[in-house]
PDB file of C-alpha atoms in Angstrom:
ATOM      1  CA  MET V 190       0.204   0.288   0.324  1.00  0.00           C
ATOM      2  CA  GLU V 191       1.334   3.335  -0.695  1.00  0.00           C
ATOM      3  CA  THR V 192       1.816   6.070   2.139  1.00  0.00           C
ATOM      4  CA  LEU V 193       0.397   9.440   1.973  1.00  0.00           C
ATOM      5  CA  GLN V 194       4.319  10.999   1.022  1.00  0.00           C
ATOM      6  CA  GLU V 195       4.661   8.279  -1.888  1.00  0.00           C
ATOM      7  CA  ARG V 196       1.156   9.728  -3.023  1.00  0.00           C
ATOM      8  CA  ARG V 197       2.046  13.483  -2.678  1.00  0.00           C
ATOM      9  CA  THR V 198       5.942  13.111  -3.932  1.00  0.00           C
ATOM     10  CA  ALA V 199       3.410  11.346  -7.440  1.00  0.00           C
ATOM     11  CA  ALA V 200       1.154  14.240  -7.502  1.00  0.00           C
ATOM     12  CA  THR V 201       3.532  16.688  -7.469  1.00  0.00           C
ATOM     13  CA  ARG V 202       5.679  14.802  -9.745  1.00  0.00           C
ATOM     14  CA  GLU V 203       2.665  14.490 -12.485  1.00  0.00           C
ATOM     15  CA  HIS V 204       1.946  18.164 -11.441  1.00  0.00           C
ATOM     16  CA  ILE V 205       4.970  19.363 -12.532  1.00  0.00           C
ATOM     17  CA  LEU V 206       4.841  16.967 -15.962  1.00  0.00           C
ATOM     18  CA  ASN V 207       2.153  18.057 -16.425  1.00  0.00           C
ATOM     19  CA  ALA V 208       3.379  21.538 -16.513  1.00  0.00           C
ATOM     20  CA  ALA V 209       5.867  21.335 -19.245  1.00  0.00           C
ATOM     21  CA  PHE V 210       3.822  19.413 -21.645  1.00  0.00           C
ATOM     22  CA  GLU V 211       1.341  21.738 -21.555  1.00  0.00           C
ATOM     23  CA  ARG V 212       4.342  24.507 -22.012  1.00  0.00           C
ATOM     24  CA  LEU V 213       5.867  22.572 -25.032  1.00  0.00           C
ATOM     25  CA  VAL V 214       3.093  22.384 -26.130  1.00  0.00           C
ATOM     26  CA  GLU V 215       1.364  25.935 -25.970  1.00  0.00           C
ATOM     27  CA  HIS V 216       5.241  27.635 -27.024  1.00  0.00           C
ATOM     28  CA  PRO V 217       7.065  25.047 -27.755  1.00  0.00           C
ATOM     29  CA  ASP V 218       8.776  28.259 -30.317  1.00  0.00           C
ATOM     30  CA  GLU V 219       9.650  30.119 -26.970  1.00  0.00           C
ATOM     31  CA  PRO V 220      13.201  28.701 -24.033  1.00  0.00           C
ATOM     32  CA  PHE V 221      11.981  25.390 -22.000  1.00  0.00           C
ATOM     33  CA  SER V 222      14.475  25.097 -18.652  1.00  0.00           C
ATOM     34  CA  HIS V 223      13.398  24.223 -15.523  1.00  0.00           C
ATOM     35  CA  GLU V 224      12.887  27.747 -14.160  1.00  0.00           C
ATOM     36  CA  VAL V 225      10.293  27.844 -16.883  1.00  0.00           C
ATOM     37  CA  VAL V 226       8.355  24.975 -15.791  1.00  0.00           C
ATOM     38  CA  ALA V 227       8.646  25.578 -12.649  1.00  0.00           C
ATOM     39  CA  LYS V 228       6.929  29.166 -13.364  1.00  0.00           C
ATOM     40  CA  ALA V 229       4.192  27.403 -15.325  1.00  0.00           C
ATOM     41  CA  ALA V 230       3.398  25.173 -12.195  1.00  0.00           C
ATOM     42  CA  GLY V 231       3.801  27.683  -9.278  1.00  0.00           C
ATOM     43  CA  VAL V 232       6.521  25.891  -7.260  1.00  0.00           C
ATOM     44  CA  GLY V 233       9.729  26.817  -6.785  1.00  0.00           C
ATOM     45  CA  ALA V 234      12.913  25.461  -9.054  1.00  0.00           C
ATOM     46  CA  ARG V 235      14.715  23.641  -6.538  1.00  0.00           C
ATOM     47  CA  THR V 236      11.452  21.588  -5.979  1.00  0.00           C
ATOM     48  CA  VAL V 237      11.435  21.386 -10.004  1.00  0.00           C
ATOM     49  CA  TYR V 238      15.089  20.277 -10.176  1.00  0.00           C
ATOM     50  CA  ARG V 239      14.670  17.660  -7.915  1.00  0.00           C
ATOM     51  CA  TYR V 240      11.968  16.072  -9.697  1.00  0.00           C
ATOM     52  CA  PHE V 241      13.436  16.102 -12.657  1.00  0.00           C
ATOM     53  CA  PRO V 242      18.006  16.504 -12.243  1.00  0.00           C
ATOM     54  CA  ALA V 243      18.531  16.820 -15.585  1.00  0.00           C
ATOM     55  CA  GLN V 244      16.953  18.907 -18.799  1.00  0.00           C
ATOM     56  CA  ALA V 245      17.257  15.015 -20.119  1.00  0.00           C
ATOM     57  CA  ASP V 246      15.162  13.440 -17.721  1.00  0.00           C
ATOM     58  CA  PHE V 247      12.549  16.313 -19.012  1.00  0.00           C
ATOM     59  CA  TYR V 248      12.337  14.767 -22.093  1.00  0.00           C
ATOM     60  CA  GLU V 249      12.552  11.191 -21.399  1.00  0.00           C
ATOM     61  CA  ALA V 250       9.317  11.970 -19.424  1.00  0.00           C
ATOM     62  CA  LEU V 251       7.381  13.656 -21.479  1.00  0.00           C
ATOM     63  CA  TRP V 252       8.573  11.148 -24.525  1.00  0.00           C
ATOM     64  CA  LEU V 253       7.057   8.030 -22.196  1.00  0.00           C
ATOM     65  CA  ARG V 254       3.678   9.980 -21.618  1.00  0.00           C
ATOM     66  CA  LEU V 255       3.868  10.266 -25.705  1.00  0.00           C
ATOM     67  CA  ARG V 256       4.522   7.130 -26.465  1.00  0.00           C
TER      68      ARG V 256
END
């Protein structure tokens, strides 16, 4: 059984990933960075780095979502 902390972690990661996906879809010609995604998600940049340490992690997660 999943703990409350594990559910919160998964929800936060999903929220950030949703914001990143929306950002890429709605503004594909604008810069894509941890800071931009953090602002779109309404969280701090450190939080984004915690879940996606490198930009490649974003792209991998987004690719898995698209597949």
